C-alpha positions as semicolon CSV with decimal commas, in nm:
position;residue;x (nm);y (nm);z (nm)
1;M;0,003;-0,008;0,006
2;T;0,103;0,372;-0,054
3;S;0,104;0,599;0,224
4;T;-0,227;0,739;0,083
5;E;-0,388;0,409;0,073
6;Q;-0,288;0,326;0,429
7;R;-0,409;0,634;0,553
8;A;-0,743;0,597;0,386
9;A;-0,769;0,234;0,484
10;L;-0,679;0,341;0,860
11;Q;-0,938;0,607;0,874
12;R;-1,222;0,361;0,713
13;Q;-1,144;0,111;0,990
14;I;-1,140;0,374;1,268
15;W;-1,462;0,509;1,159
16;Q;-1,603;0,153;1,143
17;I;-1,500;0,101;1,504
18;A;-1,667;0,432;1,598
19;N;-1,986;0,305;1,429
20;D;-1,973;-0,021;1,640
21;V;-1,986;0,170;1,957
22;R;-2,170;0,477;1,834
23;G;-2,433;0,609;2,066
24;A;-2,257;0,474;2,380
25;V;-1,933;0,627;2,400
26;D;-1,872;1,011;2,351
27;G;-1,637;1,050;2,055
28;W;-1,393;1,236;2,265
29;D;-1,391;0,953;2,513
30;F;-1,384;0,692;2,229
31;K;-1,048;0,856;2,115
32;Q;-0,881;0,746;2,429
33;Y;-1,000;0,384;2,388
34;V;-0,893;0,328;2,032
35;L;-0,526;0,489;2,100
36;G;-0,499;0,291;2,424
37;T;-0,589;-0,029;2,235
38;L;-0,359;0,046;1,953
39;F;-0,083;0,102;2,208
40;Y;-0,171;-0,228;2,385
41;R;-0,156;-0,410;2,059
42;F;0,201;-0,232;1,968
43;I;0,372;-0,312;2,287
44;S;0,241;-0,674;2,290
45;E;0,356;-0,740;1,946
46;N;0,682;-0,575;2,003
47;F;0,742;-0,765;2,322
48;A;0,660;-1,108;2,162
49;N;0,912;-1,019;1,883
50;Y;1,176;-0,941;2,129
51;I;1,123;-1,272;2,318
52;E;1,112;-1,489;2,002
53;G;1,432;-1,315;1,881
54;G;1,358;-1,401;1,517
55;D;1,338;-1,785;1,579
56;E;1,058;-1,893;1,394
57;S;1,016;-2,206;1,596
58;I;0,898;-1,997;1,875
59;N;0,554;-1,854;1,906
60;Y;0,544;-1,666;2,230
61;A;0,162;-1,620;2,217
62;E;0,125;-1,989;2,233
63;L;0,347;-2,063;2,525
64;P;0,209;-2,129;2,880
65;D;0,275;-1,843;3,141
66;E;0,424;-2,120;3,366
67;V;0,732;-2,181;3,129
68;I;0,848;-1,795;3,203
69;T;1,120;-1,809;3,464
70;P;1,213;-1,530;3,697
71;E;1,555;-1,484;3,507
72;I;1,358;-1,429;3,176
73;K;1,138;-1,195;3,318
74;D;1,404;-0,994;3,489
75;D;1,612;-0,985;3,182
76;A;1,303;-0,874;2,965
77;I;1,231;-0,589;3,205
78;K;1,584;-0,467;3,209
79;T;1,575;-0,446;2,824
80;K;1,238;-0,351;2,727
81;G;1,131;-0,184;3,047
82;Y;0,813;-0,404;3,109
83;F;0,694;-0,745;3,088
84;I;0,389;-0,929;2,923
85;Y;0,292;-1,284;2,989
86;P;0,171;-1,480;2,698
87;S;-0,168;-1,499;2,820
88;Q;-0,183;-1,114;2,856
89;L;-0,079;-1,047;2,494
90;F;-0,331;-0,858;2,288
91;V;-0,375;-1,118;2,021
92;N;-0,490;-1,364;2,277
93;V;-0,720;-1,133;2,477
94;A;-0,876;-1,008;2,144
95;A;-0,931;-1,352;2,018
96;A;-1,134;-1,425;2,309
97;A;-1,302;-1,094;2,372
98;N;-1,647;-1,189;2,244
99;S;-1,683;-1,462;2,501
100;N;-1,507;-1,329;2,791
101;D;-1,784;-1,226;3,045
102;S;-1,512;-1,048;3,259
103;L;-1,326;-0,879;2,972
104;N;-1,342;-0,515;3,133
105;T;-1,203;-0,643;3,449
106;D;-0,944;-0,877;3,280
107;L;-0,810;-0,581;3,093
108;A;-0,793;-0,377;3,388
109;S;-0,580;-0,633;3,577
110;I;-0,363;-0,694;3,255
111;F;-0,284;-0,304;3,245
112;S;-0,205;-0,298;3,583
113;A;0,034;-0,605;3,576
114;I;0,225;-0,452;3,280
115;E;0,271;-0,124;3,472
116;T;0,383;-0,292;3,788
117;S;0,611;-0,536;3,621
118;A;0,841;-0,235;3,613
119;S;0,853;-0,171;3,982
120;G;1,176;-0,126;4,120
121;Y;1,334;-0,113;3,781
122;P;1,487;0,191;3,606
123;S;1,189;0,197;3,349
124;E;0,931;0,246;3,665
125;P;0,860;0,604;3,590
126;D;0,843;0,561;3,222
127;I;0,571;0,272;3,255
128;K;0,386;0,398;3,557
129;G;0,025;0,514;3,480
130;L;0,056;0,456;3,105
131;F;-0,304;0,314;3,084
132;A;-0,468;0,538;3,350
133;D;-0,686;0,689;3,083
134;F;-0,801;0,361;2,955
135;D;-1,068;0,300;3,218
136;T;-1,228;-0,023;3,116
137;T;-1,484;-0,015;3,417
138;S;-1,615;0,328;3,338
139;N;-1,975;0,387;3,296
140;R;-1,905;0,583;2,965
141;L;-1,865;0,233;2,803
142;G;-2,222;0,135;2,935
143;N;-2,426;0,094;3,257
144;T;-2,399;-0,282;3,282
145;V;-2,078;-0,513;3,254
146;K;-2,233;-0,679;2,938
147;D;-2,253;-0,335;2,773
148;K;-1,885;-0,247;2,884
149;N;-1,767;-0,586;2,736
150;T;-1,968;-0,555;2,424
151;R;-1,809;-0,215;2,334
152;L;-1,453;-0,312;2,452
153;A;-1,469;-0,630;2,239
154;A;-1,568;-0,409;1,936
155;V;-1,271;-0,172;1,993
156;L;-1,034;-0,482;2,031
157;K;-1,159;-0,655;1,734
158;G;-1,135;-0,332;1,523
159;V;-0,781;-0,265;1,617
160;A;-0,705;-0,621;1,565
161;G;-0,819;-0,584;1,210
162;L;-0,571;-0,296;1,130
163;D;-0,355;-0,475;0,881
164;F;-0,041;-0,293;0,773
165;G;0,211;-0,587;0,840
166;E;0,490;-0,491;1,087
167;F;0,455;-0,142;1,238
168;D;0,796;-0,072;1,141
169;D;0,705;-0,136;0,762
170;S;0,415;0,111;0,764
171;H;0,446;0,400;0,534
172;I;0,253;0,626;0,770
173;D;0,263;0,697;1,131
174;L;-0,013;0,478;1,262
175;F;-0,060;0,633;1,598
176;G;-0,015;0,997;1,463
177;D;-0,262;0,938;1,195
178;A;-0,518;0,786;1,421
179;Y;-0,477;1,070;1,667
180;E;-0,496;1,330;1,388
181;F;-0,799;1,149;1,221
182;L;-0,991;1,154;1,551
183;I;-0,922;1,499;1,669
184;S;-1,042;1,631;1,339
185;N;-1,349;1,437;1,337
186;Y;-1,439;1,499;1,702
187;A;-1,291;1,823;1,847
188;A;-1,477;2,057;1,629
189;N;-1,821;1,869;1,639
190;A;-1,795;1,811;2,018
191;G;-1,686;2,164;2,087
192;K;-1,386;2,018;2,276
193;S;-1,023;2,124;2,272
194;G;-0,736;1,872;2,186
195;G;-0,577;2,007;1,884
196;E;-0,357;2,208;2,092
197;F;-0,184;1,882;2,206
198;F;-0,108;1,769;1,859
199;T;0,085;1,948;1,601
200;P;-0,014;1,818;1,246
201;Q;0,266;1,597;1,099
202;H;0,333;1,837;0,791
203;V;0,393;2,132;1,028
204;S;0,600;1,907;1,271
205;K;0,809;1,801;0,968
206;L;0,907;2,171;0,899
207;I;0,981;2,252;1,258
208;A;1,198;1,960;1,304
209;R;1,396;2,025;0,992
210;L;1,438;2,407;1,103
211;A;1,570;2,301;1,437
212;M;1,822;2,030;1,315
213;H;1,909;2,200;1,000
214;K;2,275;2,116;0,895
215;Q;2,359;1,953;1,240
216;T;2,529;1,610;1,154
217;S;2,445;1,522;1,517
218;V;2,275;1,656;1,817
219;N;2,300;1,557;2,186
220;K;1,943;1,540;2,235
221;I;1,609;1,691;2,150
222;Y;1,390;1,862;2,380
223;D;1,012;2,013;2,370
224;P;0,916;2,197;2,670
225;A;0,541;2,179;2,588
226;C;0,538;1,833;2,414
227;G;0,173;1,743;2,404
228;S;0,143;1,404;2,248
229;G;0,519;1,396;2,134
230;S;0,442;1,463;1,765
231;L;0,725;1,718;1,723
232;L;0,977;1,504;1,890
233;L;0,900;1,220;1,669
234;Q;0,913;1,388;1,352
235;A;1,292;1,435;1,428
236;K;1,309;1,081;1,456
237;K;1,125;1,001;1,139
238;H;1,301;1,227;0,925
239;F;1,664;1,179;1,045
240;D;1,887;0,863;1,099
241;A;1,840;0,743;1,456
242;H;2,203;0,786;1,544
243;I;2,180;1,154;1,499
244;I;2,014;1,210;1,821
245;E;2,265;1,073;2,047
246;D;2,120;1,077;2,401
247;G;1,740;1,087;2,332
248;F;1,424;1,260;2,352
249;F;1,308;1,496;2,629
250;G;0,979;1,656;2,698
251;Q;0,751;1,812;2,955
252;E;0,375;1,816;2,949
253;I;0,127;1,965;3,185
254;N;-0,180;1,770;3,080
255;H;-0,185;1,421;3,235
256;T;-0,374;1,235;2,961
257;T;-0,163;1,395;2,692
258;Y;0,146;1,316;2,904
259;N;0,040;0,957;2,894
260;L;-0,003;0,978;2,506
261;A;0,347;1,133;2,459
262;R;0,483;0,827;2,663
263;M;0,292;0,581;2,456
264;N;0,411;0,740;2,127
265;M;0,754;0,701;2,234
266;F;0,705;0,321;2,284
267;L;0,506;0,295;1,935
268;H;0,801;0,435;1,759
269;N;1,028;0,194;1,917
270;I;1,223;0,442;2,130
271;N;1,329;0,244;2,423
272;Y;1,255;0,349;2,793
273;D;1,624;0,446;2,822
274;K;1,617;0,680;2,525
275;F;1,340;0,913;2,630
276;N;1,248;1,109;2,927
277;M;0,889;1,260;2,951
278;Q;0,796;1,453;3,253
279;L;0,441;1,572;3,387
280;G;0,428;1,923;3,516
281;D;0,409;2,308;3,460
282;T;0,731;2,391;3,231
283;L;0,727;2,768;3,351
284;R;0,688;2,723;3,724
285;N;0,849;2,376;3,779
286;P;1,079;2,295;3,488
287;H;1,248;1,961;3,458
288;F;1,581;1,879;3,286
289;G;1,780;2,152;3,431
290;D;2,057;1,896;3,483
291;D;2,019;1,786;3,129
292;K;2,059;2,102;2,947
293;P;2,184;2,241;2,727
294;F;2,011;2,078;2,420
295;D;2,134;2,102;2,056
296;A;1,786;2,091;1,920
297;I;1,468;2,229;2,078
298;V;1,113;2,206;1,905
299;S;0,802;2,340;2,059
300;N;0,422;2,448;1,985
301;P;0,336;2,596;2,322
302;P;-0,018;2,702;2,417
303;Y;-0,089;3,046;2,261
304;S;-0,158;3,329;2,499
305;V;-0,230;3,141;2,811
306;K;-0,228;3,287;3,140
307;W;0,048;3,231;3,392
308;I;0,151;3,368;3,742
309;G;0,408;3,589;3,611
310;S;0,503;3,897;3,825
311;D;0,255;3,749;4,108
312;D;0,557;3,517;4,190
313;P;0,848;3,767;4,284
314;T;1,113;3,470;4,253
315;L;1,062;3,441;3,879
316;I;1,234;3,770;3,792
317;N;1,537;3,616;3,932
318;D;1,502;3,284;3,751
319;E;1,804;3,224;3,523
320;R;1,550;3,170;3,230
321;F;1,389;3,519;3,280
322;A;1,643;3,742;3,446
323;P;1,856;3,822;3,160
324;A;1,564;3,979;2,977
325;G;1,502;4,209;3,276
326;V;1,130;4,164;3,253
327;L;0,864;3,891;3,268
328;A;0,619;3,788;3,009
329;P;0,258;3,953;3,076
330;K;0,043;3,752;3,316
331;S;-0,212;3,724;3,064
332;K;0,017;3,611;2,784
333;A;0,284;3,351;2,845
334;D;0,405;3,309;2,506
335;F;0,750;3,491;2,573
336;A;0,809;3,301;2,894
337;F;0,815;2,985;2,688
338;V;1,055;3,132;2,426
339;L;1,298;3,267;2,712
340;H;1,279;2,918;2,864
341;A;1,361;2,733;2,527
342;L;1,639;2,995;2,491
343;S;1,784;2,929;2,845
344;Y;1,792;2,538;2,751
345;L;1,949;2,582;2,412
346;S;2,312;2,504;2,344
347;S;2,571;2,719;2,200
348;R;2,559;2,518;1,879
349;G;2,197;2,436;1,841
350;R;1,867;2,578;1,724
351;A;1,506;2,636;1,874
352;A;1,206;2,650;1,638
353;I;0,899;2,756;1,816
354;V;0,538;2,807;1,692
355;C;0,429;3,140;1,814
356;F;0,109;3,364;1,835
357;P;0,157;3,663;1,584
358;G;0,064;3,922;1,838
359;I;0,390;3,898;2,038
360;F;0,588;4,026;1,760
361;Y;0,442;4,376;1,742
362;R;0,272;4,446;2,096
363;G;0,431;4,696;2,322
364;G;0,520;4,675;2,697
365;A;0,694;4,385;2,841
366;E;0,681;4,191;2,503
367;K;0,853;4,463;2,330
368;K;1,122;4,483;2,603
369;I;1,183;4,099;2,553
370;R;1,191;4,154;2,173
371;Q;1,457;4,405;2,221
372;Y;1,655;4,172;2,438
373;L;1,646;3,903;2,172
374;V;1,735;4,130;1,904
375;D;2,002;4,322;2,080
376;N;2,178;3,988;2,169
377;N;2,138;3,858;1,818
378;Y;1,942;3,551;1,919
379;I;1,686;3,554;1,638
380;E;1,777;3,385;1,321
381;T;1,452;3,388;1,139
382;V;1,074;3,459;1,184
383;I;0,831;3,269;0,943
384;A;0,491;3,380;0,882
385;L;0,277;3,057;0,785
386;A;-0,059;3,017;0,603
387;P;-0,382;3,025;0,802
388;N;-0,585;2,739;0,934
389;L;-0,292;2,480;0,940
390;F;-0,358;2,394;1,308
391;Y;-0,661;2,212;1,474
392;G;-0,850;2,434;1,692
393;T;-0,742;2,769;1,557
394;T;-0,753;2,942;1,202
395;I;-0,496;3,205;1,282
396;A;-0,194;3,213;1,071
397;V;0,092;3,168;1,315
398;N;0,458;3,229;1,299
399;I;0,756;3,016;1,359
400;L;1,043;3,168;1,556
401;V;1,384;3,029;1,504
402;L;1,645;3,094;1,769
403;S;2,016;3,051;1,756
404;K;2,324;3,131;1,967
405;H;2,595;3,066;1,687
406;K;2,487;3,343;1,416
407;T;2,773;3,473;1,209
408;D;2,603;3,810;1,122
409;T;2,372;4,061;1,279
410;T;2,080;4,038;1,057
411;T;1,727;3,871;1,119
412;Q;1,574;3,683;0,838
413;F;1,189;3,726;0,760
414;I;1,007;3,469;0,537
415;D;0,664;3,516;0,424
416;A;0,507;3,173;0,365
417;S;0,147;3,277;0,435
418;G;0,040;3,308;0,049
419;E;-0,134;3,057;-0,157
420;D;0,212;2,951;-0,326
421;Y;0,290;2,800;0,022
422;F;-0,011;2,582;0,128
423;K;-0,272;2,344;-0,014
424;K;-0,627;2,410;0,079
425;A;-0,803;2,107;0,244
426;T;-1,151;2,049;0,396
427;N;-1,069;2,066;0,777
428;T;-0,717;2,233;0,785
429;N;-0,493;2,365;0,527
430;I;-0,175;2,159;0,454
431;L;0,207;2,217;0,390
432;T;0,304;1,976;0,114
433;D;0,666;1,853;0,098
434;A;0,730;2,096;-0,190
435;H;0,606;2,384;0,030
436;I;0,838;2,283;0,306
437;E;1,130;2,256;0,062
438;K;1,074;2,608;-0,064
439;I;1,081;2,749;0,288
440;M;1,379;2,510;0,393
441;Q;1,574;2,653;0,072
442;A;1,512;3,020;0,176
443;F;1,597;2,960;0,543
444;D;1,924;2,786;0,418
445;R;2,036;3,046;0,165
446;K;1,943;3,344;0,354
447;A;1,903;3,527;0,016
448;N;1,658;3,799;-0,046
449;V;1,365;3,692;-0,260
450;E;1,089;3,958;-0,347
451;H;0,766;3,917;-0,170
452;F;0,911;3,615;0,005
453;A;1,224;3,628;0,213
454;L;1,448;3,930;0,337
455;S;1,744;3,963;0,587
456;V;1,711;4,281;0,787
457;D;1,991;4,425;0,993
458;N;1,922;4,432;1,346
459;D;1,980;4,821;1,389
460;K;1,695;4,871;1,143
461;I;1,473;4,635;1,336
462;A;1,558;4,857;1,659
463;D;1,462;5,179;1,465
464;N;1,135;5,008;1,391
465;D;1,055;4,986;1,748
466;Y;1,172;4,610;1,759
467;N;0,883;4,512;1,549
468;L;0,929;4,155;1,421
469;S;0,628;4,106;1,212
470;V;0,712;3,967;0,888
471;S;0,454;4,193;0,711
472;S;0,661;4,498;0,826
473;Y;0,967;4,378;0,628
474;V;0,855;4,153;0,348
475;E;0,638;4,322;0,100
476;A;0,325;4,133;0,007
477;K;0,266;4,045;-0,357
478;D;0,007;4,285;-0,502
479;T;-0,238;4,053;-0,662
480;R;-0,453;4,334;-0,760
481;E;-0,537;4,377;-1,134
482;K;-0,314;4,628;-1,289
483;I;-0,473;4,917;-1,459
484;D;-0,329;5,112;-1,749
485;I;-0,432;5,481;-1,664
486;T;-0,367;5,619;-2,033
487;Q;-0,579;5,333;-2,187
488;L;-0,843;5,410;-1,908
489;N;-0,855;5,786;-1,987
490;A;-0,867;5,719;-2,363
491;E;-1,166;5,472;-2,300
492;L;-1,336;5,724;-2,076
493;K;-1,299;6,015;-2,330
494;T;-1,465;5,770;-2,612
495;T;-1,736;5,690;-2,370
496;V;-1,812;6,049;-2,277
497;A;-1,820;6,138;-2,657
498;K;-2,057;5,879;-2,715
499;I;-2,280;5,986;-2,413
500;D;-2,273;6,344;-2,541
501;Q;-2,381;6,225;-2,900
502;L;-2,644;6,017;-2,753
503;R;-2,783;6,316;-2,541
504;A;-2,769;6,522;-2,872
505;D;-2,969;6,273;-3,059
506;I;-3,234;6,227;-2,780
507;D;-3,261;6,626;-2,756
508;A;-3,321;6,620;-3,150
509;I;-3,575;6,373;-3,131
510;V;-3,745;6,553;-2,829
511;L;-3,765;6,883;-3,030
512;E;-3,909;6,684;-3,327
513;I;-4,192;6,539;-3,147
514;E;-4,266;6,870;-2,970
515;G;-4,283;7,050;-3,342
516;T;-4,515;6,785;-3,442
517;D;-4,737;6,829;-3,153
518;A;-4,737;7,214;-3,216
């Protein structure tokens, strides 16, 4: 199958699963069950493949649990981070799902067993609570045990029917595509958020390429507001695994999405010792202070959210914010995330951050922070993107690229908001590979291109009140129809002459009529 065919097949199958449980489970809740089941299937197959070790004479799913020795279990947990007995594998549970009268409680026991298998091992914090949002006993599945089991069985059978061969051989991001499809179909209709936790794959690809541009290797990659981990995973998807030496780091404030991020790491075969996801408020309780600096930082932080700001007098002395001499406004934390990322960035790395456009021209504290960034030559590029690329907002956002190793004192502005730089689609617009390539070429070359890219000396930006809006520097292409004034005047002269002649003819006719009447 091609990627387009795989994606279409995935969406049809997910929609069929939705139809099987429709009317009972709210679409937004249903999303959690599909993703959780997809994850359960993946780690089961991944674990079985590890135990079998390529030996075709071994079928782990058919072995009795009793043959598993403590030594085998201990070794597996140290390597994979968790343990699953043969009877607990997805394939066995799904096969018996329709006839299992205690399916819901059995699943709950299995998920608990997988999580607790890591207790006392280094992987414990990475495994603990992974299935917390997969509540098999919830009344959202039905009021009776029978109803719950019927719907759980439908989801298990549906996910079991997803046939793309090995996960690694798939041309698409199964988990990401499933998540994206579910969000696009349910978030808007249900009036619920969720798109802010997921950066569409095409935008993620651009951000990852910007952050890792021309770096033959990076020590590690970090997202301070990682959502479901989609940005971090684009870095893995588009670059050789060895280029990211010490793994993937992320922090997320939303517990459900934090669990999705950890699942997403496992789903992409990133072992527990190669990722570190932490739960918490990045601005008030940041993790990874001992792990910084990072050679690559990618982020799509929440737009203009409130934060404690100046109400916490200790923050002005925080090493992340103190150099700027001012805190981001309490009603708009955008620049707090930017300064946080800058503080965690290495001297050789780049940070690519999705930003709300207003922060680039508003006054007050935000202007002072822009002045700090420009005067210290930290801004490499500001890119204006097309509207309606993200779920949950139609605004045309910007990407801010930060660097601590610039060789000149200019700032590049790229206007990729026009119709030549996106493809219109039903729900959200799309950046194609061709669009991304155009942007990357401009970013790389730093050449001035009329109506598209311009490098501006920082002194000129200072003279312009430290305004960083792309439209202030890159002149938009005039798409209005051009009018030839000389030709227009000639046509008007001819028209006026015709009107005068017509009036004269009418006057003559009127006089003739009046003379006849007399």
